[in-house]
Structure formats: structure tokens, C-alpha cells
Coordinates of C-alpha atoms in Angstrom, one line a residue:
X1 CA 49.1 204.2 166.7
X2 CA 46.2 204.2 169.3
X3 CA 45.9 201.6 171.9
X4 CA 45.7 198.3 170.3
X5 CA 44.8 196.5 173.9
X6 CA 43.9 197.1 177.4
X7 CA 45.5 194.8 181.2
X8 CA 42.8 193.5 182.8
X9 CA 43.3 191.2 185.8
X10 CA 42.0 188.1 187.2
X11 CA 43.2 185.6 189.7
X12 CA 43.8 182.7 187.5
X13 CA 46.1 184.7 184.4
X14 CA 47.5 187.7 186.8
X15 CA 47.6 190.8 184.2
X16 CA 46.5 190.1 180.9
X17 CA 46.1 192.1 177.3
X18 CA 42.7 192.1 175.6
X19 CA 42.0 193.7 172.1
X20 CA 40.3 197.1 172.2
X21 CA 40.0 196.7 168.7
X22 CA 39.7 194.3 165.9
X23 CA 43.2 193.8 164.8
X24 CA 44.4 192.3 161.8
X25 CA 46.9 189.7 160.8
X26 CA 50.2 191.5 161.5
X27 CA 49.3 194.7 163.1
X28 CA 51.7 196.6 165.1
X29 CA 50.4 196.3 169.1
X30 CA 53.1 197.4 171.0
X31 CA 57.0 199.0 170.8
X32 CA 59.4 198.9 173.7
X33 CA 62.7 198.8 174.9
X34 CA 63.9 196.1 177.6
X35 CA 64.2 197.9 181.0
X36 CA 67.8 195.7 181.0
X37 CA 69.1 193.2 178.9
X38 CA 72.5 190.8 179.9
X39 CA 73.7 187.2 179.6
X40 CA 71.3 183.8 180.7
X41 CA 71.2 182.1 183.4
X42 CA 74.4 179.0 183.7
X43 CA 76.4 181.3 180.5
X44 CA 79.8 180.3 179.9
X45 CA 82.2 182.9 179.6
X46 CA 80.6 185.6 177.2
X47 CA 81.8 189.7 176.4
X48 CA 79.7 191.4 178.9
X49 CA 78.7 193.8 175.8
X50 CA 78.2 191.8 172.8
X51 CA 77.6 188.7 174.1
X52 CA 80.4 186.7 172.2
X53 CA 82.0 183.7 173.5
X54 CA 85.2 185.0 174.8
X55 CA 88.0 182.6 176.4
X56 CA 87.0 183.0 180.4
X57 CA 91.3 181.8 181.3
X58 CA 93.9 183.4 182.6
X59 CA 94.9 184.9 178.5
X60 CA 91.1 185.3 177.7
X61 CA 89.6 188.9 176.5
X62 CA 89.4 191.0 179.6
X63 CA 88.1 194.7 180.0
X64 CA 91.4 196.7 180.5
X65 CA 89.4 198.5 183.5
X66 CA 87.5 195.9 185.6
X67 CA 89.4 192.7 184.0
X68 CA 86.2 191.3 183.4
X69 CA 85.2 189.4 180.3
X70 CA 85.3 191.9 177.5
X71 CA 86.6 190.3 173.4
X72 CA 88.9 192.5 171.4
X73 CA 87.1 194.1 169.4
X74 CA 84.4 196.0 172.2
X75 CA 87.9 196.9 174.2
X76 CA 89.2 198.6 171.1
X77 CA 86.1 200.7 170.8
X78 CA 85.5 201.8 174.9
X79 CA 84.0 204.9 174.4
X80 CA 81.0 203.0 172.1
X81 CA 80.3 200.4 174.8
X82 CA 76.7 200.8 176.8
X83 CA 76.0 197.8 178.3
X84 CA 78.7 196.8 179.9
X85 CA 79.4 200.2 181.2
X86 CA 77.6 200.5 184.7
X87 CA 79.1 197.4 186.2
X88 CA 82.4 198.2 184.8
X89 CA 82.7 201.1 187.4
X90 CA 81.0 199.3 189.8
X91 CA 83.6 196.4 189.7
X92 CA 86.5 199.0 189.1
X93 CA 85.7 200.5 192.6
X94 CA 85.2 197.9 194.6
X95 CA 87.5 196.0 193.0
X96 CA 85.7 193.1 192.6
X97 CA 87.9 190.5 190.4
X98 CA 86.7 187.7 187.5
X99 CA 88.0 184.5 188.3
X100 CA 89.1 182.8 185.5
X101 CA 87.8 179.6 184.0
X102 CA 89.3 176.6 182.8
X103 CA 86.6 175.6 180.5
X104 CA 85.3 178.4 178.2
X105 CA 82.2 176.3 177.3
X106 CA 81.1 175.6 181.2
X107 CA 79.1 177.6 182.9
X108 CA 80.5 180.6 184.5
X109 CA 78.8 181.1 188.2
X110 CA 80.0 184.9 188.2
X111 CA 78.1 186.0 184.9
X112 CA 74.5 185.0 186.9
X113 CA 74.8 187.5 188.8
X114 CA 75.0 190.4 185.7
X115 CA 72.0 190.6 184.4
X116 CA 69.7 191.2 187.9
X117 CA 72.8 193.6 188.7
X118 CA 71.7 195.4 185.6
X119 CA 68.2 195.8 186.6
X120 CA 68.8 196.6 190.0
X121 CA 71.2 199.8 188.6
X122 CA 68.4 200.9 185.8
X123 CA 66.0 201.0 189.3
X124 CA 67.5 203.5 190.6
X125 CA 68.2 205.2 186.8
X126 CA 64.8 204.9 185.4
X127 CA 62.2 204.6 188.6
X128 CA 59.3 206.0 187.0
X129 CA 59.8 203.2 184.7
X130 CA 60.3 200.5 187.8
X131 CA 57.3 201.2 189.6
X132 CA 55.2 201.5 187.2
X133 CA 56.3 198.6 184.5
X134 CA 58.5 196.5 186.8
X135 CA 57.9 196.1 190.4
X136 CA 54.3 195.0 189.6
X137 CA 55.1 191.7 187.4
X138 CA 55.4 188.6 189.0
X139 CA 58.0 186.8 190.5
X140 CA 56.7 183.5 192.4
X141 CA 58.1 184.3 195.9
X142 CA 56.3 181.7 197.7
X143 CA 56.7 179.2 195.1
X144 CA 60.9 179.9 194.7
X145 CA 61.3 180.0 198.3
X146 CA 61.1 176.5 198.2
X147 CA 63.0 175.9 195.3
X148 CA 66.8 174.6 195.5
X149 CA 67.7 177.3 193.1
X150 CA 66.2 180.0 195.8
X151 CA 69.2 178.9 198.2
X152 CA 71.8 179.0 195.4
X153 CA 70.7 182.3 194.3
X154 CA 71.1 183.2 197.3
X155 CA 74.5 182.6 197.7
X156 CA 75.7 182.9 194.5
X157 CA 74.1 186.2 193.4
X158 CA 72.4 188.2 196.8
X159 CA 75.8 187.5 198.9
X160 CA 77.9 188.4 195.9
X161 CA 76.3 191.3 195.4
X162 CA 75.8 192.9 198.9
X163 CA 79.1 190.9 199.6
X164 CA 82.3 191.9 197.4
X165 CA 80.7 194.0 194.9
X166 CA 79.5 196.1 197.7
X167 CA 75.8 196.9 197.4
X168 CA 74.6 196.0 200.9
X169 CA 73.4 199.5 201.5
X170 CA 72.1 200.1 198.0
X171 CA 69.7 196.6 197.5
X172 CA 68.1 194.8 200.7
X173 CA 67.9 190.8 200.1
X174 CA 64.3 190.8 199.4
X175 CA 64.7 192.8 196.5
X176 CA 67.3 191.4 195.1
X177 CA 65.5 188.0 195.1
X178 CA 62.6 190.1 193.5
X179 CA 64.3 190.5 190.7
X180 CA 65.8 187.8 190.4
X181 CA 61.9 186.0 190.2
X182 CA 60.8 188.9 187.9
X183 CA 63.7 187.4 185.3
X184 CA 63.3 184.2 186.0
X185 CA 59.6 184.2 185.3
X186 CA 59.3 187.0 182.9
X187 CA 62.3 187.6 180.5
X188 CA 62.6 186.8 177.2
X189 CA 65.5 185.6 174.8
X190 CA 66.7 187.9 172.4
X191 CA 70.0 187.5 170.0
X192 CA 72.3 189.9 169.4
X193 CA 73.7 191.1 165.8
X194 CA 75.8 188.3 165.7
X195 CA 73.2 185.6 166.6
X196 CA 74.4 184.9 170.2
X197 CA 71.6 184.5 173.0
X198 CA 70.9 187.0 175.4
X199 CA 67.8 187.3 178.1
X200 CA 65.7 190.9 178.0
X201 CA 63.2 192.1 180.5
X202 CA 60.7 193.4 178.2
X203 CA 57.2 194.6 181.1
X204 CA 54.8 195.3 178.1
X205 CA 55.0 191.9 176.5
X206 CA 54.9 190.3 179.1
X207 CA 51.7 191.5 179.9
X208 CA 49.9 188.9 177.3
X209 CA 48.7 185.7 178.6
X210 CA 50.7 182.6 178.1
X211 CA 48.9 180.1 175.4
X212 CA 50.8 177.4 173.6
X213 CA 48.7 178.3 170.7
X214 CA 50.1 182.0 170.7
X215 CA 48.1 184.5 168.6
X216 CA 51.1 187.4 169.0
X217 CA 54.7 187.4 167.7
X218 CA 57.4 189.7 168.1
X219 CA 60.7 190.3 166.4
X220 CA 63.9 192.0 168.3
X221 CA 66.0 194.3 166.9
X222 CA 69.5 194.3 168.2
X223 CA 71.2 197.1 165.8
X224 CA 68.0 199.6 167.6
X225 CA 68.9 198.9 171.2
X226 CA 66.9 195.3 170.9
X227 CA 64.2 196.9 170.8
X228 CA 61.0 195.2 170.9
X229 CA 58.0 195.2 168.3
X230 CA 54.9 192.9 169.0
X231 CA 52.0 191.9 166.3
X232 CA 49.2 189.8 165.9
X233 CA 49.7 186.7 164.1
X234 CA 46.3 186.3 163.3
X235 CA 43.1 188.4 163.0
X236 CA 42.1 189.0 167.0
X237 CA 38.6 190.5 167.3
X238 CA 38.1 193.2 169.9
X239 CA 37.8 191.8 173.4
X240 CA 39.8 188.4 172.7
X241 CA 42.9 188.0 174.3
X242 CA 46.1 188.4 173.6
X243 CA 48.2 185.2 173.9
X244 CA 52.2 185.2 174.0
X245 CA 53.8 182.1 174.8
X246 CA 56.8 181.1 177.4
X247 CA 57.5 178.0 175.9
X248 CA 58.6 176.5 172.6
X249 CA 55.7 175.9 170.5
X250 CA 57.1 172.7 169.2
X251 CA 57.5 170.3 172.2
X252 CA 54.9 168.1 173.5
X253 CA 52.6 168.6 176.3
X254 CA 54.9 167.1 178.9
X255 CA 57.8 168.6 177.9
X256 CA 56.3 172.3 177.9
X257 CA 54.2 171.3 181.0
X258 CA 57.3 170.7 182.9
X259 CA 59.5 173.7 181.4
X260 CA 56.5 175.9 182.8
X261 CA 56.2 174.5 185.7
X262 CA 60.0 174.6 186.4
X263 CA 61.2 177.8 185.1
X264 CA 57.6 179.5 185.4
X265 CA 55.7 178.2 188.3
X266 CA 52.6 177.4 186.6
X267 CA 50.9 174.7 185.2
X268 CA 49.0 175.6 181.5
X269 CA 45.4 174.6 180.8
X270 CA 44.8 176.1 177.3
X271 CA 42.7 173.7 174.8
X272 CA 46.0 172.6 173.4
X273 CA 47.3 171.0 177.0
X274 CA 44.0 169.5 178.2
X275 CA 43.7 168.1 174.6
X276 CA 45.4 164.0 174.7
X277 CA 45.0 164.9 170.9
X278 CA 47.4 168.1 170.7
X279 CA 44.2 169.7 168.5
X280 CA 43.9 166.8 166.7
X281 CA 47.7 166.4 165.4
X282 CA 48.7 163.5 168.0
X283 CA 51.6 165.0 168.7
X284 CA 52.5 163.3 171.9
X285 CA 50.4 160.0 170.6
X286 CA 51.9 156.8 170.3
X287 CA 51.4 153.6 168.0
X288 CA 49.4 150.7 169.8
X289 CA 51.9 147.8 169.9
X290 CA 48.6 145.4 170.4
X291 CA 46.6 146.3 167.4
X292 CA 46.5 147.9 164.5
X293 CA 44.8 150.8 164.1
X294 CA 45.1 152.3 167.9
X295 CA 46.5 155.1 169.1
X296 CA 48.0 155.3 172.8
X297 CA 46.9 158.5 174.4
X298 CA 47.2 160.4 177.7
X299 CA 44.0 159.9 179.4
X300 CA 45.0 163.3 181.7
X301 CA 47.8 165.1 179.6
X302 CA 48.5 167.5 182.6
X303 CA 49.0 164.8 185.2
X304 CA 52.6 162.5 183.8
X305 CA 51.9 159.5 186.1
X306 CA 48.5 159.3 184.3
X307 CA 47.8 156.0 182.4
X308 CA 48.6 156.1 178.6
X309 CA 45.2 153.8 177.0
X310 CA 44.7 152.7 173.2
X311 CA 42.1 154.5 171.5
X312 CA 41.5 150.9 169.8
X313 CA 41.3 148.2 172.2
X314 CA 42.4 147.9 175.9
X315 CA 45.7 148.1 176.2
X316 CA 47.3 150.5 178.6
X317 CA 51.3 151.7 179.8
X318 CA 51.6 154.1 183.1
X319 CA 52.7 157.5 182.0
X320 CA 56.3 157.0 183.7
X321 CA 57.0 154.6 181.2
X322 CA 55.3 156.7 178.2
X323 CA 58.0 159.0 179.7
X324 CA 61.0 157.5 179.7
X325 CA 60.4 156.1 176.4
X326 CA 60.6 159.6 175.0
X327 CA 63.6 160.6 177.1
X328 CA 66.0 157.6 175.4
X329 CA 64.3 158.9 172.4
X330 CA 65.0 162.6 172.9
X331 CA 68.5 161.9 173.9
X332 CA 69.7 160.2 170.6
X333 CA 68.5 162.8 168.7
X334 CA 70.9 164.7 171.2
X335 CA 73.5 162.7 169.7
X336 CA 73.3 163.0 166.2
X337 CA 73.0 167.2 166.9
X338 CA 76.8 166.6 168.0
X339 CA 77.7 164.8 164.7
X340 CA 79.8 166.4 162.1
X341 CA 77.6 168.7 159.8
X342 CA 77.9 166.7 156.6
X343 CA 76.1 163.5 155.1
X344 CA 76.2 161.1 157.8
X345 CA 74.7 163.2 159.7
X346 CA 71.8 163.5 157.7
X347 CA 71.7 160.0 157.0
X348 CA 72.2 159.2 160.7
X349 CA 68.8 161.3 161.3
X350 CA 67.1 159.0 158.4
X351 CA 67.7 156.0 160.0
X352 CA 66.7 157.0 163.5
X353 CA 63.1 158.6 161.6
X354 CA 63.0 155.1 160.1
X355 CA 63.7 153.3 163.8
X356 CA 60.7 155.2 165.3
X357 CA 58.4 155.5 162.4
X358 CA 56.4 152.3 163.7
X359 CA 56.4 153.3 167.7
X360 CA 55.4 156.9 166.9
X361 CA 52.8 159.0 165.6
X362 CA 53.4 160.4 162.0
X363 CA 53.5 164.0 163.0
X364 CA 55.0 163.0 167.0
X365 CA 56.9 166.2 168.3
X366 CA 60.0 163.7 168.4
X367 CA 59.3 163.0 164.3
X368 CA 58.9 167.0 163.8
X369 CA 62.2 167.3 165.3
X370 CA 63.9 164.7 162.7
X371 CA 61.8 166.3 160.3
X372 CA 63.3 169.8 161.1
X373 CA 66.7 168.5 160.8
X374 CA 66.5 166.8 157.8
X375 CA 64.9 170.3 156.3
X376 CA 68.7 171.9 157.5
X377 CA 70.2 169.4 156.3
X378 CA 68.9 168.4 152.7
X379 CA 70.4 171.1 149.9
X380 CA 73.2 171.9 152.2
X381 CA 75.5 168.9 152.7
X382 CA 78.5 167.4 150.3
X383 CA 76.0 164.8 148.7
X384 CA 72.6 166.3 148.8
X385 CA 73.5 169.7 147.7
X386 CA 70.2 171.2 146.4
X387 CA 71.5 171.1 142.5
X388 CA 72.0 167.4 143.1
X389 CA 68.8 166.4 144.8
X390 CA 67.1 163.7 142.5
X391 CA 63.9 164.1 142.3
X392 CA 62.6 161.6 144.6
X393 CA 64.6 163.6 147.4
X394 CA 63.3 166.4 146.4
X395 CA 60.0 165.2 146.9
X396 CA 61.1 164.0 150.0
X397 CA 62.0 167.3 151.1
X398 CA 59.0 168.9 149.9
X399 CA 56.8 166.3 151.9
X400 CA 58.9 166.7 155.0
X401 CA 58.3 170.6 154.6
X402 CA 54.5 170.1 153.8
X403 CA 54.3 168.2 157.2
X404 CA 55.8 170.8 159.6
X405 CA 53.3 173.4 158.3
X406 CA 50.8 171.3 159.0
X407 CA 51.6 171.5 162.8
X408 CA 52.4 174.7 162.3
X409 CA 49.3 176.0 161.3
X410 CA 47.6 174.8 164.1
X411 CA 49.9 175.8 167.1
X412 CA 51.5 178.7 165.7
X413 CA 49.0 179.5 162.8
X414 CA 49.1 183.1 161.0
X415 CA 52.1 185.1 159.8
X416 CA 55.0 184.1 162.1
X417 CA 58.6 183.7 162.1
X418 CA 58.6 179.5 162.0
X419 CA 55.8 179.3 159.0
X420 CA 58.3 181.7 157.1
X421 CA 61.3 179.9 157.5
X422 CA 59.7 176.8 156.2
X423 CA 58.2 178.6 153.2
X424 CA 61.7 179.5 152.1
X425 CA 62.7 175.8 152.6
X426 CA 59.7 174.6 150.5
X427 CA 59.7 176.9 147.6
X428 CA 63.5 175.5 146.6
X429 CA 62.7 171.9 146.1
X430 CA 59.5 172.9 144.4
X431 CA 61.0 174.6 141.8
X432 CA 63.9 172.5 141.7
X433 CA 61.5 169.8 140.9
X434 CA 59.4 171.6 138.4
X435 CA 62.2 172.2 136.0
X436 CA 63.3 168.6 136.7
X437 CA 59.5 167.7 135.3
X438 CA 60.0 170.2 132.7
X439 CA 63.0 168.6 130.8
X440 CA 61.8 164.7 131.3
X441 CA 58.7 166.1 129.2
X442 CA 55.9 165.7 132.0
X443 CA 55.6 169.0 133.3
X444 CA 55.3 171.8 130.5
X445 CA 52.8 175.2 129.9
X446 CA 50.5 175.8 132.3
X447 CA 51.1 173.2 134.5
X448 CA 54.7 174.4 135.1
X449 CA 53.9 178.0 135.4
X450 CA 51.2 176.6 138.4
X451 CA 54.0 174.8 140.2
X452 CA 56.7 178.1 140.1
X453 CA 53.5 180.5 141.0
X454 CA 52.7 178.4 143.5
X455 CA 57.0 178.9 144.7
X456 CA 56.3 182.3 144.2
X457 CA 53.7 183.0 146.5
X458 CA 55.5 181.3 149.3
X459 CA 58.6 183.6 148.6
X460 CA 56.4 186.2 148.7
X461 CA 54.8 185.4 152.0
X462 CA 58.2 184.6 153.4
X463 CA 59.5 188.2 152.7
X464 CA 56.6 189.8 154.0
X465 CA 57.1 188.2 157.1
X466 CA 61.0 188.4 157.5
X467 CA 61.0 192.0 156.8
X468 CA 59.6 192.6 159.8
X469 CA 63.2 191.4 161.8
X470 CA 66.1 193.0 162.4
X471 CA 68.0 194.0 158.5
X472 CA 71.4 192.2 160.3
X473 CA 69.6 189.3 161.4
X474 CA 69.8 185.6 159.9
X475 CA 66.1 186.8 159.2
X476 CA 66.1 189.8 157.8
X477 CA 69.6 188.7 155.6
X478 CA 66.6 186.0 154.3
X479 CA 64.4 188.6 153.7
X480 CA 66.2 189.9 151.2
X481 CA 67.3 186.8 149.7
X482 CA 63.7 185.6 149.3
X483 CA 63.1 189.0 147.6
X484 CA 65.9 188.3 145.0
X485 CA 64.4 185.4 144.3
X486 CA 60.9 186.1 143.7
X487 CA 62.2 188.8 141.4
X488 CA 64.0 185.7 139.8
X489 CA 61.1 183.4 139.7
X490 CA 58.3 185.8 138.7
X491 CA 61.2 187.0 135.4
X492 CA 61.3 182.8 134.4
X493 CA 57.5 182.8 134.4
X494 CA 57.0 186.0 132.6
X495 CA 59.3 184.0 129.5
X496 CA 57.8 180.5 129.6

């Protein structure tokens, strides 16, 4: 594979990635390994190898050499473990001792301080690698110097570590805290086998530009060391850049401004942030209260005390309020995510779409969020199991699918992970509903075997997409699954 991009640099992005090539929709543009990889930041009590929640008390899973967390089944197999390895000495001889937790679903001060202690041990491994991959990526030091979280990483992970675990002659201060910034700003989430959240430092991705319209994906693999593979998402001409993104495609412009700004230390000004209009998808608008046909809108989406104004007549609410509104919203969805997975849970999310559906824009970020639950939710439940779906939930289902592609195909357009999941959601309820047609008499020949091709092209794009993750994934298990299907659907087209 030749060099699909070069780093250029400039004052504004740091080190970016620009196409030396045109590259096509789902190209191959880089393969790495993470230089370490190890819990989140504020984890509750996890096995320091796979990352399962483990019982952090005083009869939790403990390693039988350092007695920190370690579950049952990664102590019966010592000789395979790797990542917890390295520390385990460490801890071992300076006998540095877990303190157990009460609460196994709190967070568990003494695991923040693993993953930096990772990276500061494959420094001194791998310091080819350091130099030239690591030590040049940012890490805010100004910026975190003045942060509350400087001073509490300063006592709970620097001290701790040049403190009891003994590595005052091995790691000044300042480099400690330079890692600490490189994580902070830099890492990205992974999952393991099992599906459980861990944090990777991954130098060649995070290279690429941050956009909240992102134009690369990448898939992990945890079963290949989590290794790394990055593609275009879209066709990217030579000399374009290459966009990744460090927030979640799916929130509005406040909420990603301030996750940036908070966890990042930058403020984004891609087309998408400067837009009041989210590209034309409203998805922070508001309905006007005073009219009829307005829209309330940021008139400065990157400044939140910023009036909100109706694109209709004059009215206008201070951004504060626009705000809070959307916290008290936010929070009940929080709610109903706590509810019992069943039917009055998806009911529950019904009524609070039909509670906002007059305040809110139809595709608002807080109404793609019901929508995305309802999605889970419809097929799946005691009640509104897919074989039971009449058909006017079924069409409800397809609509509410139909809706989040629409968004999606504007902030994270091309062949990626989100767009394939929904395809697979989609093509169910489509064929479902087909058949349904068929036997009422209104759907037969060549209509029919239009609405099950139709299926079978999303099926098909869905596979072609999920292939690309890790074969033990949730992903790649769909992958399969969709494949099965299609195989399925294209044999009941072949006979009609």
C-alpha cells in the first residue's frame, strides 16, 4: 500500500493529513497498533487485562501477585496475559497495594493512574516509536495548567506514581503530566472482545484534522492486538484533507462545542459549527412559540450566551435559556435510558417524542436521540416483537429509520459504521411490510420484488461495511447475520 497521505502543519490545525492521492470510498489509509492501551479516565473497578467489570471489595477478583483487580478467568490463564503484565511487577516490587471499593460501579481513583503508567513504561520499551510518533502530539500544557483537573492529576496520578509506586527517578513531573495531556487530548476509545470500553493512544490517526463532518472512519480490532485500520468514508481527491473527528457526530453544536473545548482544548470552526442551520438539518433549531412558521436559531452557534432569533418574525430567547431548555430535556431522556428494557420503556420514549414534537425541530439532535431508541427498541420488546409489528408500526419504524439517514448522510455521509447499523434496522421492517402488503392483495409481482430488492441492497451495503470490524465484535457478528440474510432475501425473490 503506498502512502495514501502526507502531515503538513499549520498554526491553526497543528499536524494534519492531506491526500497524496485520489482515494476512493473505503480505501485503506493507514494500519497501526496503539503505543498503549488501558482503562478511561473516572473507571470503576475493571480487570486490568480485559477490561471486565470485576467487584473492586474486599472478595472482588484480584491478581494473585500484585492483588490488583484481575476477574477469574485472566488469573487462570497468567502466562497469556499482556497487558496487565508490566505494572504487575511494578506493583509486586514496590508493593504498592489496591484499595478496595465499596461501590463496584463508582469510580475507582487508583485505575487513573494505569493507563499513562502504561505509556510511560512502552517509553522506555519502544523509544524509537516515542520520539518519533509520541512526544510530538499535543498535550495543551498551558491550557491544563489552569485547569482543576491539572491539580488533581497531580496528586492523584504524578504523586502516586513517583510516590508509592516508586518511579521518582524513572519519570520527572513534567513528563508525566505530558502524558497525561497527550491522552487526554489525543486517545481514542476502543472496546474490547467483549464490548467493554477502553481508551488507545493511536499517534497516526490522530494525525487527521478534527471535522464534525468526518470524511475517515476506522474500525478496531481487539482479537489483533486492537489494532487500528483507518479508511475514507467518502471519495477524497488528492490534496483534500483528511478529517477524523473527537466528538460524537450526533450531538448538537453546543454540546460538541463544549465536549471539545473541555476535554480537547479547542473550539471547532468547520462549516457544520459556524452553520445556525447544522447544513441545513436544524438540528439544534427550535419551533417559534410566536408564530407559525419560524424557526429559532443561534445567531453565533459558537458563542452559547448568543441570542437565539426567529427566522419568521422578531422574537428572540438569550442562549442561556435556549440552554437550559435542552439540559431538562436531555436529562429525561436520561431517565427513561434507566428504565426496564421492555415496553414501557418504549412507550415512555413515545410520549416524551410526542411532549417535544411542538417545541423542537423535526430532525432536533434531542428528537434523533428518541428516534435512535425507539429503532432499539421496536422488534425487540415483549409487545412489539418484529413478527408482531402491525403494519402502521412498521411503517413507523421504517420512517423513524428513513430520518436518521437523513442526518446521517450529511454529517457522517459515505460508508461508515452508523449508516450500516441503520441499514440493517431498515431492511427488517421493509420486508416485514412487503409480505404484509403481499397477503392483503396490494402488493404483488413486480412491485413486491422492488420493495425486497430494495431490502436487499441495504443488506448488501451493510455487510460490506461491517466486514470491515473485528469477526468478534457486535459488528462483525452483524456482518454475518446481514450476509445470511441477503442470501435469504435474494432465494425468496428468485421464486416469486
Amino acid at each position: 500500500m503506498s502512502e495514501a497521505f502526507k502531515v503538513l502543519e499549520s498554526p491553526e490545525l497543528g499536524r494534519y493529513g492531506v491526500a497524496t492521492k485520489d482515494l476512493t470510498a473505503g480505501e485503506i489509509i493507514l494500519e497501526e497498533t496503539p503505543f498503549a492501551i488501558g482503562p478511561k479516565v473516572d473507571s470503576s473497578p475493571i480487570c486490568l487485562e480485559c477490561a471486565c467489570p470485576v467487584d473492586g471489595g474486599v472478595s472482588g477478583q484480584k491478581c494473585s501477585e500484585c492483588g490488583w483487580p484481575l476477574c477469574e478467568e485472566c488469573s487462570a490463564n497468567r502466562d497469556e496475559i499482556v497487558y496487565h503484565k508490566k505494572e504487575c511487577e511494578l506493583f509486586v516490587k514496590n508493593k504498592v497495594k489496591f484499595l478496595n471499593v465499596e461501590d463496584s460501579t463508582a469510580s475507582c481513583l487508583q485505575l487513573d493512574c494505569i493507563t499513562p503508567l502504561r505509556v510511560l513504561l512502552a517509553k522506555e520499551d519502544h523509544p524509537e516509536r516515542w520520539n518519533a510518533e509520541i512526544s510530538v502530539m499535543e498535550y495543551h500544557h498551558d491550557a491544563r495548567k489552569d485547569d482543576a483537573i491539572w491539580k488533581h492529576d497531580q496528586q492523584n496520578i504524578v504523586g502516586y506514581l513517583r510516590g508509592p509506586c516508586g518511579l521518582k527517578d524513572r519519570f520527572p513531573e513534567e513528563l508525566i503530566q505530558q502524558v497525561i495531556g497527550i491522552l487526554e487530548v489525543n486517545a481514542f476509545e476502543a472496546r474490547t472482545r467483549n464490548g467493554y470500553g477502553v481508551r488507545g493512544l493511536y499517534p497516526k490517526l490522530a494525525i487527521m484534522a478534527h471535522s464534525c463532518v468526518p470524511n475517515v472512519t476506522h474500525s478496531i480490532h481487539p482479537s489483533n492486538d486492537y489494532r487500528l485500520i483507518a479508511r475514507t468514508a467518502i471519495d477524497v481527491a488528492e490534496g483534500e484533507k483528511l478529517y477524523t473527528t473527537y466528538t460524537y457526530t450526533l450531538n448538537g453544536t453546543s454540546v460538541r462545542q463544549a465536549a471539545l473545548k473541555h476535554g480537547k482544548f479547542f473550539s471547532c470552526r468547520c462549516a457544520r459549527c459556524l452553520d445556525p442551520t447544522e447544513i441545513g438539518t436544524h438540528f439544534s433549531s427550535l419551533k417559534c412559540q410566536k408564530c407559525d412558521n419560524g424557526l429559532i436559531e443561534s445567531s453565533d452557534p459558537l458563542d452559547d450566551e448568543a441570542d437565539w432569533k426567529c427566522t419568521h418574525c422578531e422574537f428572540k430567547i438569550k442562549g442561556a435559556a435556549v440552554q437550559r431548555a435542552a439540559q431538562v430535556m436531555q436529562a429525561e431522556l436520561d431517565e427513561l435510558a434507566y428504565m426496564e428494557y421492555g415496553s414501557e420503556r418504549l412507550e415512555a420514549f413515545e410520549r416524551v417524542y410526542k411532549k417535544y414534537r411542538s417545541i423542537l425541530h423535526p430532525l432536533h439532535y434531542i428528537n434523533i436521540s428518541i428516534r435512535q431508541s425507539l429503532i432499539e427498541l421496536y422488534g425487540r420488546v415483549p409487545g412489539y416483537e418484529m413478527q408482531e409489528l402491525p403494519d402502521i408500526l412498521l411503517e413507523r419504524k421504517i420512517e423513524l429509520c428513513r430520518d436518521i439517514l437523513r442526518v446521517l448522510n450529511i454529517f457522517e455521509p459515505g460508508k461508515t459504521r452508523s449508516r450500516a447499523m441503520i441499514l440493517y434496522e431498515l431492511h427488517g421492517p421493509i420486508v416485514m411490510l412487503s409480505q404484509s402488503k403481499y397477503r392483503q392483495g396490494v402488493l404483488d409481482g413486480d412491485p413486491l420484488k422492488e420493495k425486497l430488492r430494495e431490502a436487499a441492497l441495504m443488506l448488501e451495503e451493510c455487510a460490506k461495511i461491517l466486514e470491515w470490524e473485528d469477526p468478534s465484535s457486535p459488528e462483525g457478528i452483524l456482518a454475518n447475520v446481514a450476509k445470511q440474510s441477503l442470501e435469504q432475501l435474494k432465494q425468496s425473490i428468485q421464486v416469486l
